[in-house]
Tab-separated table of C-alpha atoms in Angstrom:
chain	number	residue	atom	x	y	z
M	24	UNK	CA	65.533	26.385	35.534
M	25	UNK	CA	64.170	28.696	32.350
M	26	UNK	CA	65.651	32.145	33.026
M	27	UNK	CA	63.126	34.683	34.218
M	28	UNK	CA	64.315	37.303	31.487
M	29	UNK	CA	63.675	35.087	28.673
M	30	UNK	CA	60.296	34.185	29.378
M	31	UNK	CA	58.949	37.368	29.924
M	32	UNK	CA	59.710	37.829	26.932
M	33	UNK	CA	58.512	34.901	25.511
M	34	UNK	CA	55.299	35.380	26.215
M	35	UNK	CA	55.299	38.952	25.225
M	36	UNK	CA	54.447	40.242	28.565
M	37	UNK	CA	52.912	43.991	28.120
M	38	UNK	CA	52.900	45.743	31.752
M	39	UNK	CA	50.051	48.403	30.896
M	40	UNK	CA	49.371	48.944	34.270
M	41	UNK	CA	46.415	47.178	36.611
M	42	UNK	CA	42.998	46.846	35.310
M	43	UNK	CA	39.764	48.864	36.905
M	44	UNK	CA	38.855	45.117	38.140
M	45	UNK	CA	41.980	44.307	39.220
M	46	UNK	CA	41.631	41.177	42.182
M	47	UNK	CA	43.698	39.600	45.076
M	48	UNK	CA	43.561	35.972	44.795
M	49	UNK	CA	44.072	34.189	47.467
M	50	UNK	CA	45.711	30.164	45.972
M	51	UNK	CA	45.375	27.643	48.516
M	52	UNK	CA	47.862	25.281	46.898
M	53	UNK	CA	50.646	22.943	47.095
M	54	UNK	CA	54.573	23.567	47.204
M	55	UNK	CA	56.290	24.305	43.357
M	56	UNK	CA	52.559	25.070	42.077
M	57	UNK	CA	53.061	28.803	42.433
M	58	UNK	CA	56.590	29.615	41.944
M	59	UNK	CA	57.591	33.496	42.510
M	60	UNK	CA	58.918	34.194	38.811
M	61	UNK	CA	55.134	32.997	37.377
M	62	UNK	CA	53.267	34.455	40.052
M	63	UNK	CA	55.483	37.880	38.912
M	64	UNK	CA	54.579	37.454	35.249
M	65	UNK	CA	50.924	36.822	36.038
M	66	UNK	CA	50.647	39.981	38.290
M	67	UNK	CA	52.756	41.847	35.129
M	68	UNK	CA	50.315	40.712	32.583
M	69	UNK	CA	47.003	41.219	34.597
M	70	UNK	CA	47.162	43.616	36.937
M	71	UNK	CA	45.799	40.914	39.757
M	72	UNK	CA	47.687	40.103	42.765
M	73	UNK	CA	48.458	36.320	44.350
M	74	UNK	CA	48.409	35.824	48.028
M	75	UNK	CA	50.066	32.134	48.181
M	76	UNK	CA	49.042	29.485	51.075
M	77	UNK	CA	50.829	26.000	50.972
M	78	UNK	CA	49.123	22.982	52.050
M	79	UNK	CA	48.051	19.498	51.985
M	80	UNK	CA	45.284	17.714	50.692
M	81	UNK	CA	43.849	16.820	54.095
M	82	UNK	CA	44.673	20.702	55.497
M	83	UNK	CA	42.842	22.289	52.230
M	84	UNK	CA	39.542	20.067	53.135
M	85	UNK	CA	39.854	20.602	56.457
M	86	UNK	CA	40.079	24.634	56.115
M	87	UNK	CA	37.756	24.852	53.024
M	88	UNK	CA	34.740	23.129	55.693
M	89	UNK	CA	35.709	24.666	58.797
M	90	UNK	CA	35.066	28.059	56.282
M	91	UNK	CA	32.383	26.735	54.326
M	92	UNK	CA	34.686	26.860	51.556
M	93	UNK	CA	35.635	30.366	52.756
M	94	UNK	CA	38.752	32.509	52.858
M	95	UNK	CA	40.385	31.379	49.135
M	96	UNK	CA	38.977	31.839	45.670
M	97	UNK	CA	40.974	29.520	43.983
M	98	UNK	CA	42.524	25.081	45.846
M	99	UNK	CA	44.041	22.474	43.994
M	100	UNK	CA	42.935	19.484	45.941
M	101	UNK	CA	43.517	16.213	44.445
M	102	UNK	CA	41.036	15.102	42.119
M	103	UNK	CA	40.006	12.720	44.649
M	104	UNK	CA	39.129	14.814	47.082
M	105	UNK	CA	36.509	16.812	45.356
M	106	UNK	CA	32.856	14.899	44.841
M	107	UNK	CA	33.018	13.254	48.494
M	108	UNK	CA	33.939	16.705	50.415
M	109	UNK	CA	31.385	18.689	47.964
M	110	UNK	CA	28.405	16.153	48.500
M	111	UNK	CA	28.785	16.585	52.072
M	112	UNK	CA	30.076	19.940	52.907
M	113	UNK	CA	28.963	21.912	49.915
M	114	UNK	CA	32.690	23.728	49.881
M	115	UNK	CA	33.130	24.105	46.427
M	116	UNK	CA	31.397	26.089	43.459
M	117	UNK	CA	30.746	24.660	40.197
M	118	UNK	CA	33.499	25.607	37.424
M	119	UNK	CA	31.820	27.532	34.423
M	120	UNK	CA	33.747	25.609	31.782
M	121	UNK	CA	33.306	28.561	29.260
M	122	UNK	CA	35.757	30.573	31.590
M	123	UNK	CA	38.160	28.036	31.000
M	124	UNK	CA	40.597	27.770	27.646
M	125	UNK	CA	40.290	24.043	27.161
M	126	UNK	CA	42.469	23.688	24.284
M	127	UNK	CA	45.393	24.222	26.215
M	128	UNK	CA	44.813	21.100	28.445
M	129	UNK	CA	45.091	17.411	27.499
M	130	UNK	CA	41.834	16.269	26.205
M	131	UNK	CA	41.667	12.979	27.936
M	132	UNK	CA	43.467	14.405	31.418
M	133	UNK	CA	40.388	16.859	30.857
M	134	UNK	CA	37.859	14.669	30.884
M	135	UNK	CA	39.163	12.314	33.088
M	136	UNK	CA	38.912	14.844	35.771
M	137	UNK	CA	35.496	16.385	34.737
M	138	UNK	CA	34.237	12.359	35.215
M	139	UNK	CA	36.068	12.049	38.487
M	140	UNK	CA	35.065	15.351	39.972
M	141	UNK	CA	31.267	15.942	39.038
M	142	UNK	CA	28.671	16.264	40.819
M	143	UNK	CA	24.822	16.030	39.999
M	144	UNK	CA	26.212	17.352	37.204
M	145	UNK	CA	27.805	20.397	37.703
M	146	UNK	CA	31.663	19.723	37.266
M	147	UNK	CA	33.885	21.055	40.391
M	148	UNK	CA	37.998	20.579	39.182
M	149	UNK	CA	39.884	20.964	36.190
M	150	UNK	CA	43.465	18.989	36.027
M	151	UNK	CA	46.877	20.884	37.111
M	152	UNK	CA	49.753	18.894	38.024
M	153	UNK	CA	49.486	15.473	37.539
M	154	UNK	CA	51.965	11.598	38.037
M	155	UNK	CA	51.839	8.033	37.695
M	156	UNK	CA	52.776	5.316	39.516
M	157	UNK	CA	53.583	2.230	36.963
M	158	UNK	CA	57.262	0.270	36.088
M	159	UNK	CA	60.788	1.604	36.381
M	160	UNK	CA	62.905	-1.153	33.877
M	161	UNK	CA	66.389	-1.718	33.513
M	162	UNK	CA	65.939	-2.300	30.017
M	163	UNK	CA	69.526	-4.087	29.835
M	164	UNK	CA	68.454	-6.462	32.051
M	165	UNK	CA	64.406	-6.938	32.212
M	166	UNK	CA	63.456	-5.107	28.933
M	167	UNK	CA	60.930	-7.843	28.071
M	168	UNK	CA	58.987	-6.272	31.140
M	169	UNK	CA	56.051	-4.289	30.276
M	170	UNK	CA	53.075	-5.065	32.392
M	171	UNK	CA	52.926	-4.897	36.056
M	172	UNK	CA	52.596	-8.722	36.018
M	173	UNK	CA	56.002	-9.217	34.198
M	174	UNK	CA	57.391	-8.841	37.279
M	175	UNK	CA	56.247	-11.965	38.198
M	176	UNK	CA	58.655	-13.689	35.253
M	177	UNK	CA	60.283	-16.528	36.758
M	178	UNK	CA	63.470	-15.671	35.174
M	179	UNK	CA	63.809	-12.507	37.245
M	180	UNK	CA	64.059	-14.441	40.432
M	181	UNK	CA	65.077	-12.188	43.510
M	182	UNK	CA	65.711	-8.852	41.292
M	183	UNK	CA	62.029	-7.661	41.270
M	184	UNK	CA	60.780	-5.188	43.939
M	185	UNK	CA	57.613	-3.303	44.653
M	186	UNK	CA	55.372	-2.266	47.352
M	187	UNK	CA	52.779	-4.078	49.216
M	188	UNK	CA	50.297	-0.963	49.089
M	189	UNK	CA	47.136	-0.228	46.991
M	190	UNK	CA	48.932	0.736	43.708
M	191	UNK	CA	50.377	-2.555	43.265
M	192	UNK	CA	46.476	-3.804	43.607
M	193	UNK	CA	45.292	-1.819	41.228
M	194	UNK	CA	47.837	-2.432	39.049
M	195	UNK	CA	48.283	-5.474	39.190
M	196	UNK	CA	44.104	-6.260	38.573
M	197	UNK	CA	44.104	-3.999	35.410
M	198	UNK	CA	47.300	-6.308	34.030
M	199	UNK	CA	45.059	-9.046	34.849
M	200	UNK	CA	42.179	-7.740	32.689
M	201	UNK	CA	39.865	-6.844	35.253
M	202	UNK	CA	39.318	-3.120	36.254
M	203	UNK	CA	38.867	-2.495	39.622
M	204	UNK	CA	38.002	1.138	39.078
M	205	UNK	CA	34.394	-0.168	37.413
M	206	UNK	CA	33.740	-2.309	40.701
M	207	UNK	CA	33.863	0.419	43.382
M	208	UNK	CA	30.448	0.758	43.812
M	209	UNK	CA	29.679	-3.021	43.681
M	210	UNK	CA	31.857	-4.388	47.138
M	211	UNK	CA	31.249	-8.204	46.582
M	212	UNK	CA	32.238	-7.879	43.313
M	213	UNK	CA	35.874	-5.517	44.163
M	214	UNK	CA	36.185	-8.574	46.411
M	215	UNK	CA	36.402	-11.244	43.879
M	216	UNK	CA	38.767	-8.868	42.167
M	217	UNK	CA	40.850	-8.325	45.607
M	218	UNK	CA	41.094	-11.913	45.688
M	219	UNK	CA	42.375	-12.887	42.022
M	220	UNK	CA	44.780	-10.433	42.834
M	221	UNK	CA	45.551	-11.906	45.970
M	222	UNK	CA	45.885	-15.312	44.645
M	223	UNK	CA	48.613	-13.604	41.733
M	224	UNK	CA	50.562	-11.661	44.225
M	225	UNK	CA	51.070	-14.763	46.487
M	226	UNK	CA	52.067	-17.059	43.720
M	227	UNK	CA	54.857	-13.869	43.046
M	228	UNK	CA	56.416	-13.769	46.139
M	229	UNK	CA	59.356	-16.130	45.635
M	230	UNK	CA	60.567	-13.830	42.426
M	231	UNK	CA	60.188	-10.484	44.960
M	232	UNK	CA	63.786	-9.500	46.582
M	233	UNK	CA	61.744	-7.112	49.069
M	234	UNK	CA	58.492	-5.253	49.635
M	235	UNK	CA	60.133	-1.591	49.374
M	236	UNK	CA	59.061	1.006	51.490
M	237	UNK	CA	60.265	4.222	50.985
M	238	UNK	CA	62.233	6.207	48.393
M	239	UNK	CA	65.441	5.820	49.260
M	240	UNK	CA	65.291	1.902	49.523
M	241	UNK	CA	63.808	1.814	46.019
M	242	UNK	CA	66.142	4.191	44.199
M	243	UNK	CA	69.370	2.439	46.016
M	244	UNK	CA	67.860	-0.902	44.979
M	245	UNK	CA	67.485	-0.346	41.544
M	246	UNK	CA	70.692	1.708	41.647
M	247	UNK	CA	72.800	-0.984	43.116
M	248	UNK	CA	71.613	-3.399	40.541
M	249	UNK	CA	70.135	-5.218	43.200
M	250	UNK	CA	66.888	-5.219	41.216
M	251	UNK	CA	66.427	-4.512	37.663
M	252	UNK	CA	62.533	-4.051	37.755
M	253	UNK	CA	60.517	-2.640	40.079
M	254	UNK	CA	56.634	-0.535	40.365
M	255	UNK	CA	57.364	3.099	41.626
M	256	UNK	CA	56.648	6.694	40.594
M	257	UNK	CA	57.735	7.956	37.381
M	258	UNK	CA	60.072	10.510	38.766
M	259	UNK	CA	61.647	8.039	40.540
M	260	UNK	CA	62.406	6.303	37.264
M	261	UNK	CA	63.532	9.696	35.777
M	262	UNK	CA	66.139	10.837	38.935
M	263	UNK	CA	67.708	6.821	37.587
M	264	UNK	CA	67.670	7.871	34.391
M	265	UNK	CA	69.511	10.326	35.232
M	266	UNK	CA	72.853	8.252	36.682
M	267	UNK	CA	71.774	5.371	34.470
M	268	UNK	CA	70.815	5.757	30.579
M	269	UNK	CA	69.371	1.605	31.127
M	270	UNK	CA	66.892	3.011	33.538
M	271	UNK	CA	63.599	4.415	33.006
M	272	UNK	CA	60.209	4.769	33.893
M	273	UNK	CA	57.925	2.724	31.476
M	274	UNK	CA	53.968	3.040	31.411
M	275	UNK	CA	52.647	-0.288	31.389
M	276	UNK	CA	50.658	-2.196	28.686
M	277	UNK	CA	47.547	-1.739	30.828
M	278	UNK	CA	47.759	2.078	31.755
M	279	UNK	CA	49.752	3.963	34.522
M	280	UNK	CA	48.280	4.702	37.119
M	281	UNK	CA	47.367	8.205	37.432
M	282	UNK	CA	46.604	11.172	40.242
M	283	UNK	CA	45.877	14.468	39.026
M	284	UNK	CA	46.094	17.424	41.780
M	285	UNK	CA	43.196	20.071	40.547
M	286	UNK	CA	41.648	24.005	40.291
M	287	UNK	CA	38.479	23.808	42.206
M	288	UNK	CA	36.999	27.187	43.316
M	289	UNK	CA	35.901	27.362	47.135
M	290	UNK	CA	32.440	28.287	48.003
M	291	UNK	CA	32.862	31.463	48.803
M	292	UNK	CA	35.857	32.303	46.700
M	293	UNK	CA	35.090	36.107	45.522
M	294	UNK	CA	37.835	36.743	43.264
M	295	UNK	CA	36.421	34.160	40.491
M	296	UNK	CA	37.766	36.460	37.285
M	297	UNK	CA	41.283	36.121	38.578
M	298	UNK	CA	40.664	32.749	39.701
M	299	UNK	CA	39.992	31.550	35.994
M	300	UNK	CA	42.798	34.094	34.872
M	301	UNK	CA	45.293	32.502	37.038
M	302	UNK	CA	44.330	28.640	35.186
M	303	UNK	CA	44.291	29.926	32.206
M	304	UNK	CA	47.565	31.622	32.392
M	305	UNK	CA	49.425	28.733	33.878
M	306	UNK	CA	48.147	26.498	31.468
M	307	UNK	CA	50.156	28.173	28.862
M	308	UNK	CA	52.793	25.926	27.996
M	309	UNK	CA	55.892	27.832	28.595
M	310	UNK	CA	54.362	28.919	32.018
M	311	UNK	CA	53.368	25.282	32.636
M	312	UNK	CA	56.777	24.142	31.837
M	313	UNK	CA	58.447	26.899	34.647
M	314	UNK	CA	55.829	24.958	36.916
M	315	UNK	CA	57.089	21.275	35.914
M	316	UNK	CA	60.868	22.870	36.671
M	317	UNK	CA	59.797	23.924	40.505
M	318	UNK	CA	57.692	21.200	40.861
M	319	UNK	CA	58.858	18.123	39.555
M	320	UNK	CA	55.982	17.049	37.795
M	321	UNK	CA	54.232	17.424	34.695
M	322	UNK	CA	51.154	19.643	34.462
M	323	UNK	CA	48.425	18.435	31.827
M	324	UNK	CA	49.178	21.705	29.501
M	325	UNK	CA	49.337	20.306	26.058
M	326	UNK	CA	53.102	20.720	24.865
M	327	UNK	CA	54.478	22.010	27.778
M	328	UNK	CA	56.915	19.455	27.639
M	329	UNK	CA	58.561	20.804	24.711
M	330	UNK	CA	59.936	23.886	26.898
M	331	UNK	CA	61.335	21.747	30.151
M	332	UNK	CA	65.246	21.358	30.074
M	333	UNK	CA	66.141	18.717	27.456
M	334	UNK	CA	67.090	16.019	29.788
M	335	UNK	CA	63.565	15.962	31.937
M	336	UNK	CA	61.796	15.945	27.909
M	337	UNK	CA	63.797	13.226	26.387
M	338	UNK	CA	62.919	11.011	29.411
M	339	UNK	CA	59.068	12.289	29.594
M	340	UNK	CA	58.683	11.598	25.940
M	341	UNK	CA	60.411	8.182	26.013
M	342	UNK	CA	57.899	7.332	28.883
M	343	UNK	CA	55.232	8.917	27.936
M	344	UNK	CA	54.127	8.847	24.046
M	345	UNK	CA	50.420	10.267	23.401
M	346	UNK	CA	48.522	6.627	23.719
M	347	UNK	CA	50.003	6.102	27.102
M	348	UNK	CA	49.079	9.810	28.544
M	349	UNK	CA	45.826	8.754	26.762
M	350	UNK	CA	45.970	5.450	28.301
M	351	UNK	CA	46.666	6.447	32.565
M	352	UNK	CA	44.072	5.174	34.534
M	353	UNK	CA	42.975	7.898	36.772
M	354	UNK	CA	42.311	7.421	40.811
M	355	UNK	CA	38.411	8.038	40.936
M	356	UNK	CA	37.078	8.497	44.732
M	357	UNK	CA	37.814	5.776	47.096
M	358	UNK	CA	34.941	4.119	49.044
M	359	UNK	CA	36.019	3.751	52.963
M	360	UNK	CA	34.735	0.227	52.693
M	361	UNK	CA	36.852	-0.304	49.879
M	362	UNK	CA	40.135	0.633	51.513
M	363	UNK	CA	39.562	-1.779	54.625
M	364	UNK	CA	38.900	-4.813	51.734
M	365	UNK	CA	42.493	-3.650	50.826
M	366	UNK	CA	44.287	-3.450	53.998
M	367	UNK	CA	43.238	-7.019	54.529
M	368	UNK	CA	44.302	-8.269	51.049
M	369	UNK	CA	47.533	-6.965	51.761
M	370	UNK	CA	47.765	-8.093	55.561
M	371	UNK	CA	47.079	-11.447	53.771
M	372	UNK	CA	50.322	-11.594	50.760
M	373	UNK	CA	52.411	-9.784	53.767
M	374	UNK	CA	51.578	-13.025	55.962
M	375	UNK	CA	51.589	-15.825	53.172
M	376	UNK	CA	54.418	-18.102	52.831
């Protein structure tokens, strides 16, 4: 990880003591968002303090509306989590964009989440940390795979693996030139698309080794050289990089697909100036790349990956060149009918012969 002394003073840190208005804000955040060295600079450089609470997606809704979005000025929900809870609960407050320094954020992860999380207007999340879920390639032995249905390809016969879970529909539909995002709000129609889908993921089966189901399965599959293509995370296909130069994650043809974890202010958050201090300060890139160290994942600062460790850049970069960040197709809202239309499609390939 980035030392501690060098990046103080990087970004010229000047400790001139705490301002008249100086705040406590209280994060309500996930693990590796916060780590203790930024949190130290931020308090340094602002005079405001950072009470940290780690949690979940489902644990930050849940406490935001038993509160009526009380007890924490500042929760990084997923971006998916936002409209539904806020049209219903009214936990969240509106983000005054003008308190935020765009430029430092990736213009199409921006707006992306400003779509995703609006609300009769008013916009309630900005993006934070962010993944994909697309292709990890051997390239020595599949590198004419690029789209998630290449790994249908006859010729890869029993060394193709992926999951039977709602990524691999949505994934596979968008390779198939339909976009399932458009139809959420039209069920009949996400059901003709279910079913396409269907009908491609059935005819795939005999090239599948195995439906993977967990981490470990798929890293010591692809590992092994038991498979040589598979759909998984892109830090799964960077930790293989890693033991295997052959292996990496690719972004497919038709977009990754993306979830972005947020800044959305609760309710009654009443520490807003240190709120929007605190995103603006992480956003930085040298901050956001301490963040990507802890955490794993890549925050949508613009540049930040030119200050993580060489290794975790060179394979970021090689997966991700601008048109592919600009291409991710972000997870909007999920209807609830929507997810029992996918259970059964899945029941359905799980069953076929």
């Amino acid at each position: 990880m980035t030392s501690y002394k060098l990046l103080a003073g990087t970004v010229a840190i000047l400790a001139l003591g705490a301002p008249a208005n100086a705040e406590t804000l209280r994060l309500l955040t996930w693990g590796g968002y916060a780590p203790d060295a930024v949190i130290d600079l931020f308090e340094q450089e602002t005079g405001h303090t950072v009470e940290v609470t780690l949690s979940n997606n489902e644990e930050m809704v849940a406490k935001l509306r038993a509160t009526g979005g009380g007890g924490f000025d500042l929760a990084q929900p997923s971006q998916d989590r936002i409209a539904g809870p806020q049209a219903e609960f009214g936990i969240y407050k509106p983000i005054d964009m003008t308190q935020i320094d765009t430029a430092q954020i990736i213009p199409s992860m921006l707006e992306a989440t400003k779509g995703n999380t609006a609300v009769d207007g008013a916009v309630y999340g900005v993006p934070h940390v962010w993944g994909t879920s697309g292709l990890i390639v051997n390239a020595a032995e599949a590198g004419a795979v690029a789209d998630y249905t290449d790994l249908c390809n006859e010729d890869l016969a029993g060394k193709v693996t992926y999951r039977l879970k709602r990524p691999t529909l949505i994934g596979f539909a968008f390779a198939m030139g339909l976009d399932p995002f458009a139809a959420y709000g039209d069920t009949a129609a996400y059901k003709a698309i279910l079913d396409q889908v269907e009908a491609k993921l059935v005819e795939c089966k005999p090239v599948v080794k195995t439906y993977w189901s967990g981490g470990d399965e798929l890293i010591n599959l692809m590992r092994s050289g038991e498979t040589v293509a598979a759909m998984a995370w892109d830090t799964g296909g960077w930790k293989l990089n890693t033991d295997n130069a052959d292996i990496n994650f690719v972004a497919p043809a038709s977009g990754a697909l993306g979830w972005v974890d947020t800044f959305a202010l609760p309710a009654q958050g009443r520490a807003d100036e240190a709120a929007y201090a605190w995103i603006n300060f992480v956003m930085q890139p040298k901050i956001a790349a301490m963040i990507t160290e802890e955490a794993g994942n890549f925050t949508a600062s613009a540049g930040a990956d030119e200050f993580v460790n060489d290794a975790l850049k060179a394979q970021y970069q090689t997966s991700f060149p601008p048109e592919a960040v600009d291409n991710i197709r972000w997870y909007p809202p999920v209807p609830a009918e929507i997810e029992r239309l996918e259970g059964e499609t899945l029941d359905r390939v799980q069953a076929a012969g």
